[in-house]
């Protein structure tokens, strides 16, 4: 469909749809209390009640747009700084020379290159739940893909898609598994062996699927505008600093509890240093950096707009109503069926709550006593959340990172869905089987 709406329009439609839902779904909420240990408000189980409250006005919906963008300020800053950094490094010629070397090394081994990309991003999701950071890398990945004969869908599948799979099946995703286990009062990092086995199975199936796809959908290789010859000393230095920066950032995320601001600071320094090493004047370095910011503006706005949908649903007081409607009936079915339905419910719930960390905090206090009541292990309850919620990041339009990445790839949302829906359903099928096995073996 040539006239299918772009990402900006699709999100505006979903904001409108979310507003309409606030008139249809009964308003209600759960009571909450402050957990002094975590300093977070947690939901009190069995405290849901419907409420009478005025509907959101048109003006309130319009206010959600600047609120949504402002709420994602730290991420938007990271995307601008990281994207500008990659753009500047590309303009130094270091990135092009590095790609040239890779293409030479991998000549005739294009499939191996794609598998390596999949594995790298699988472990990026596995270790630190990388996702938004891929936005700034997307232009470089697409360029690399074109030189190897792979279309944008294949490159986004092997990078962003692999990161989602890695995050969904990771034994210790810090923003998913660990938070959910903490909220469910399960020993942190417990049950990792079972999760690791499922992760390996899912990863192998995921890679096999992309291999089959690219074998039938190769495109003509483009000749990249890159410098011939060996890497210059300047380029080697810049690329070494780039790798070193990623190492420092990864260490900071894992060991020092860094956030987006610390990452932004590291890449800001890298950009300025790279410009200096390339021989740019300080004025030229900043001008090129600003040009890089411009390349990322659309992606940043998409990130902010996607957040508006959640704001409308929350301020319309229907998020808790959706949670109650999805999970309350589960107590009436056998534990094994309940566990799979719990995963499906989490998948549905991830549309209005695109933050899977937020979804864990919202749902675990409700589901923990429910799972105890129906004889379902809390570990399985965490599995159902983990697989159902996080895997949906590959498809939901409320995920700003996804919408920004496919927009940069020139892929319309309907095209992406037609491409990604089968492997996503395949991953959810593996997840459902894993949950059934977990129930059967008494996984705790």
PDB file of C-alpha atoms in Angstrom, residues 148-305:
ATOM      1  CA  UNK A 148      26.141  -7.169   1.528  1.00  0.00           C
ATOM      2  CA  UNK A 149      22.926  -7.477  -0.489  1.00  0.00           C
ATOM      3  CA  UNK A 150      20.413  -7.421   2.388  1.00  0.00           C
ATOM      4  CA  UNK A 151      17.270  -5.295   2.443  1.00  0.00           C
ATOM      5  CA  UNK A 152      16.298  -2.983   5.351  1.00  0.00           C
ATOM      6  CA  UNK A 153      13.830  -5.499   6.821  1.00  0.00           C
ATOM      7  CA  UNK A 154      16.546  -8.138   7.090  1.00  0.00           C
ATOM      8  CA  UNK A 155      18.944  -5.725   8.796  1.00  0.00           C
ATOM      9  CA  UNK A 156      16.364  -4.458  11.290  1.00  0.00           C
ATOM     10  CA  UNK A 157      15.265  -8.043  11.995  1.00  0.00           C
ATOM     11  CA  UNK A 158      18.848  -9.122  12.665  1.00  0.00           C
ATOM     12  CA  UNK A 159      19.641  -6.092  14.858  1.00  0.00           C
ATOM     13  CA  UNK A 160      16.575  -4.679  16.606  1.00  0.00           C
ATOM     14  CA  UNK A 161      14.581  -7.913  16.337  1.00  0.00           C
ATOM     15  CA  UNK A 162      17.458  -9.962  17.738  1.00  0.00           C
ATOM     16  CA  UNK A 163      17.839  -7.524  20.633  1.00  0.00           C
ATOM     17  CA  UNK A 164      14.150  -7.959  21.472  1.00  0.00           C
ATOM     18  CA  UNK A 165      14.473 -11.754  21.438  1.00  0.00           C
ATOM     19  CA  UNK A 166      17.586 -11.534  23.598  1.00  0.00           C
ATOM     20  CA  UNK A 167      15.761  -9.308  26.089  1.00  0.00           C
ATOM     21  CA  UNK A 168      12.625 -11.463  26.112  1.00  0.00           C
ATOM     22  CA  UNK A 169      14.403 -14.758  26.789  1.00  0.00           C
ATOM     23  CA  UNK A 170      17.303 -13.445  28.884  1.00  0.00           C
ATOM     24  CA  UNK A 171      17.868 -15.066  32.295  1.00  0.00           C
ATOM     25  CA  UNK A 172      18.839 -11.711  33.803  1.00  0.00           C
ATOM     26  CA  UNK A 173      17.421  -8.796  31.810  1.00  0.00           C
ATOM     27  CA  UNK A 174      17.918  -6.034  34.429  1.00  0.00           C
ATOM     28  CA  UNK A 175      14.840  -4.097  33.291  1.00  0.00           C
ATOM     29  CA  UNK A 176      12.568  -7.124  32.948  1.00  0.00           C
ATOM     30  CA  UNK A 177      13.403 -10.336  34.777  1.00  0.00           C
ATOM     31  CA  UNK A 178      15.121  -8.778  37.781  1.00  0.00           C
ATOM     32  CA  UNK A 179      12.400  -6.175  38.367  1.00  0.00           C
ATOM     33  CA  UNK A 180       9.646  -8.795  37.939  1.00  0.00           C
ATOM     34  CA  UNK A 181      11.356 -11.246  40.300  1.00  0.00           C
ATOM     35  CA  UNK A 182      11.811  -8.503  42.862  1.00  0.00           C
ATOM     36  CA  UNK A 183       8.142  -7.506  42.663  1.00  0.00           C
ATOM     37  CA  UNK A 184       7.071 -11.167  42.828  1.00  0.00           C
ATOM     38  CA  UNK A 185       9.357 -11.702  45.847  1.00  0.00           C
ATOM     39  CA  UNK A 186      11.314 -14.405  44.037  1.00  0.00           C
ATOM     40  CA  UNK A 187      15.044 -14.830  44.638  1.00  0.00           C
ATOM     41  CA  UNK A 188      16.861 -12.623  42.151  1.00  0.00           C
ATOM     42  CA  UNK A 189      18.399 -14.458  39.177  1.00  0.00           C
ATOM     43  CA  UNK A 190      16.876 -17.742  40.347  1.00  0.00           C
ATOM     44  CA  UNK A 191      15.795 -20.210  37.671  1.00  0.00           C
ATOM     45  CA  UNK A 192      18.467 -18.943  35.261  1.00  0.00           C
ATOM     46  CA  UNK A 193      19.389 -22.402  33.971  1.00  0.00           C
ATOM     47  CA  UNK A 194      15.925 -23.066  32.542  1.00  0.00           C
ATOM     48  CA  UNK A 195      15.738 -19.570  31.028  1.00  0.00           C
ATOM     49  CA  UNK A 196      19.171 -20.001  29.457  1.00  0.00           C
ATOM     50  CA  UNK A 197      18.126 -23.249  27.750  1.00  0.00           C
ATOM     51  CA  UNK A 198      14.997 -21.601  26.336  1.00  0.00           C
ATOM     52  CA  UNK A 199      17.077 -18.587  25.246  1.00  0.00           C
ATOM     53  CA  UNK A 200      19.443 -20.817  23.252  1.00  0.00           C
ATOM     54  CA  UNK A 201      16.553 -22.647  21.574  1.00  0.00           C
ATOM     55  CA  UNK A 202      14.750 -19.407  20.693  1.00  0.00           C
ATOM     56  CA  UNK A 203      17.974 -17.827  19.385  1.00  0.00           C
ATOM     57  CA  UNK A 204      18.737 -20.759  17.084  1.00  0.00           C
ATOM     58  CA  UNK A 205      15.202 -20.760  15.668  1.00  0.00           C
ATOM     59  CA  UNK A 206      15.330 -16.961  15.233  1.00  0.00           C
ATOM     60  CA  UNK A 207      18.592 -17.134  13.268  1.00  0.00           C
ATOM     61  CA  UNK A 208      17.363 -20.030  11.102  1.00  0.00           C
ATOM     62  CA  UNK A 209      14.272 -18.018  10.182  1.00  0.00           C
ATOM     63  CA  UNK A 210      16.303 -15.024   8.971  1.00  0.00           C
ATOM     64  CA  UNK A 211      18.641 -17.335   7.027  1.00  0.00           C
ATOM     65  CA  UNK A 212      15.651 -18.807   5.183  1.00  0.00           C
ATOM     66  CA  UNK A 213      14.241 -15.341   4.529  1.00  0.00           C
ATOM     67  CA  UNK A 214      17.410 -13.811   3.082  1.00  0.00           C
ATOM     68  CA  UNK A 215      18.065 -16.861   0.911  1.00  0.00           C
ATOM     69  CA  UNK A 216      14.840 -16.010  -0.934  1.00  0.00           C
ATOM     70  CA  UNK A 217      14.979 -12.215  -0.711  1.00  0.00           C
ATOM     71  CA  UNK A 218      18.487 -11.065  -1.629  1.00  0.00           C
ATOM     72  CA  UNK A 219      18.830  -7.640  -3.233  1.00  0.00           C
ATOM     73  CA  UNK A 220      21.521  -6.256  -5.492  1.00  0.00           C
ATOM     74  CA  UNK A 221      24.619  -5.179  -3.619  1.00  0.00           C
ATOM     75  CA  UNK A 222      25.237  -1.461  -3.680  1.00  0.00           C
ATOM     76  CA  UNK A 223      28.691  -0.057  -4.147  1.00  0.00           C
ATOM     77  CA  UNK A 224      29.355   1.996  -1.042  1.00  0.00           C
ATOM     78  CA  UNK A 225      31.080   5.346  -1.425  1.00  0.00           C
ATOM     79  CA  UNK A 226      34.051   4.314   0.660  1.00  0.00           C
ATOM     80  CA  UNK A 227      37.746   4.865   0.628  1.00  0.00           C
ATOM     81  CA  UNK A 228      39.911   2.088  -0.726  1.00  0.00           C
ATOM     82  CA  UNK A 229      43.035   0.854   0.910  1.00  0.00           C
ATOM     83  CA  UNK A 230      43.992   0.093   4.456  1.00  0.00           C
ATOM     84  CA  UNK A 231      42.748   1.886   7.517  1.00  0.00           C
ATOM     85  CA  UNK A 232      44.632   5.089   8.243  1.00  0.00           C
ATOM     86  CA  UNK A 233      46.131   5.645  11.677  1.00  0.00           C
ATOM     87  CA  UNK A 234      43.483   8.303  12.350  1.00  0.00           C
ATOM     88  CA  UNK A 235      40.667   5.946  11.396  1.00  0.00           C
ATOM     89  CA  UNK A 236      42.111   3.139  13.500  1.00  0.00           C
ATOM     90  CA  UNK A 237      42.308   5.494  16.477  1.00  0.00           C
ATOM     91  CA  UNK A 238      38.727   6.719  16.059  1.00  0.00           C
ATOM     92  CA  UNK A 239      37.297   3.209  15.654  1.00  0.00           C
ATOM     93  CA  UNK A 240      39.319   1.983  18.639  1.00  0.00           C
ATOM     94  CA  UNK A 241      37.900   4.814  20.743  1.00  0.00           C
ATOM     95  CA  UNK A 242      34.409   3.914  19.506  1.00  0.00           C
ATOM     96  CA  UNK A 243      34.848   0.301  20.635  1.00  0.00           C
ATOM     97  CA  UNK A 244      36.371   1.449  23.921  1.00  0.00           C
ATOM     98  CA  UNK A 245      33.435   3.788  24.542  1.00  0.00           C
ATOM     99  CA  UNK A 246      30.963   0.955  24.008  1.00  0.00           C
ATOM    100  CA  UNK A 247      32.953  -1.141  26.459  1.00  0.00           C
ATOM    101  CA  UNK A 248      32.916   1.620  29.072  1.00  0.00           C
ATOM    102  CA  UNK A 249      29.177   2.189  28.584  1.00  0.00           C
ATOM    103  CA  UNK A 250      28.405  -1.524  28.879  1.00  0.00           C
ATOM    104  CA  UNK A 251      30.432  -1.740  32.097  1.00  0.00           C
ATOM    105  CA  UNK A 252      28.658   1.326  33.438  1.00  0.00           C
ATOM    106  CA  UNK A 253      25.219  -0.092  32.672  1.00  0.00           C
ATOM    107  CA  UNK A 254      25.959  -3.441  34.300  1.00  0.00           C
ATOM    108  CA  UNK A 255      28.163  -2.474  37.239  1.00  0.00           C
ATOM    109  CA  UNK A 256      27.491   1.188  37.971  1.00  0.00           C
ATOM    110  CA  UNK A 257      23.728   1.439  37.318  1.00  0.00           C
ATOM    111  CA  UNK A 258      24.254   4.030  34.609  1.00  0.00           C
ATOM    112  CA  UNK A 259      21.307   5.502  32.733  1.00  0.00           C
ATOM    113  CA  UNK A 260      20.837   7.398  29.482  1.00  0.00           C
ATOM    114  CA  UNK A 261      22.511  10.578  30.764  1.00  0.00           C
ATOM    115  CA  UNK A 262      25.794   8.854  31.566  1.00  0.00           C
ATOM    116  CA  UNK A 263      25.748   7.172  28.160  1.00  0.00           C
ATOM    117  CA  UNK A 264      25.074  10.516  26.474  1.00  0.00           C
ATOM    118  CA  UNK A 265      28.052  12.104  28.235  1.00  0.00           C
ATOM    119  CA  UNK A 266      30.410   9.352  27.018  1.00  0.00           C
ATOM    120  CA  UNK A 267      29.340   9.629  23.374  1.00  0.00           C
ATOM    121  CA  UNK A 268      29.393  13.433  23.490  1.00  0.00           C
ATOM    122  CA  UNK A 269      33.068  13.338  24.449  1.00  0.00           C
ATOM    123  CA  UNK A 270      33.753  10.653  21.807  1.00  0.00           C
ATOM    124  CA  UNK A 271      32.280  12.880  19.084  1.00  0.00           C
ATOM    125  CA  UNK A 272      34.398  15.892  19.985  1.00  0.00           C
ATOM    126  CA  UNK A 273      37.572  13.817  20.320  1.00  0.00           C
ATOM    127  CA  UNK A 274      36.890  12.039  16.999  1.00  0.00           C
ATOM    128  CA  UNK A 275      36.508  15.358  15.192  1.00  0.00           C
ATOM    129  CA  UNK A 276      39.796  16.554  16.636  1.00  0.00           C
ATOM    130  CA  UNK A 277      41.630  13.346  15.673  1.00  0.00           C
ATOM    131  CA  UNK A 278      40.233  13.603  12.121  1.00  0.00           C
ATOM    132  CA  UNK A 279      41.811  17.068  11.821  1.00  0.00           C
ATOM    133  CA  UNK A 280      38.547  19.017  11.902  1.00  0.00           C
ATOM    134  CA  UNK A 281      38.583  22.472  13.437  1.00  0.00           C
ATOM    135  CA  UNK A 282      36.485  22.770  16.587  1.00  0.00           C
ATOM    136  CA  UNK A 283      33.999  24.886  14.650  1.00  0.00           C
ATOM    137  CA  UNK A 284      33.669  22.289  11.861  1.00  0.00           C
ATOM    138  CA  UNK A 285      33.333  19.479  14.414  1.00  0.00           C
ATOM    139  CA  UNK A 286      30.361  21.167  16.068  1.00  0.00           C
ATOM    140  CA  UNK A 287      28.760  22.052  12.719  1.00  0.00           C
ATOM    141  CA  UNK A 288      28.958  18.435  11.541  1.00  0.00           C
ATOM    142  CA  UNK A 289      27.667  17.279  14.929  1.00  0.00           C
ATOM    143  CA  UNK A 290      24.650  19.586  14.564  1.00  0.00           C
ATOM    144  CA  UNK A 291      23.966  18.137  11.106  1.00  0.00           C
ATOM    145  CA  UNK A 292      23.912  14.722  12.781  1.00  0.00           C
ATOM    146  CA  UNK A 293      21.322  15.972  15.260  1.00  0.00           C
ATOM    147  CA  UNK A 294      19.089  16.968  12.344  1.00  0.00           C
ATOM    148  CA  UNK A 295      19.210  13.419  10.982  1.00  0.00           C
ATOM    149  CA  UNK A 296      17.782  12.107  14.278  1.00  0.00           C
ATOM    150  CA  UNK A 297      15.000  14.657  14.882  1.00  0.00           C
ATOM    151  CA  UNK A 298      12.236  12.581  13.275  1.00  0.00           C
ATOM    152  CA  UNK A 299      13.177   9.503  15.302  1.00  0.00           C
ATOM    153  CA  UNK A 300      13.166  11.589  18.499  1.00  0.00           C
ATOM    154  CA  UNK A 301       9.693  12.978  17.826  1.00  0.00           C
ATOM    155  CA  UNK A 302       8.380   9.471  17.131  1.00  0.00           C
ATOM    156  CA  UNK A 303       9.765   8.313  20.510  1.00  0.00           C
ATOM    157  CA  UNK A 304       7.975  11.146  22.307  1.00  0.00           C
ATOM    158  CA  UNK A 305       4.694  10.737  20.442  1.00  0.00           C
TER     159      UNK A 305
END
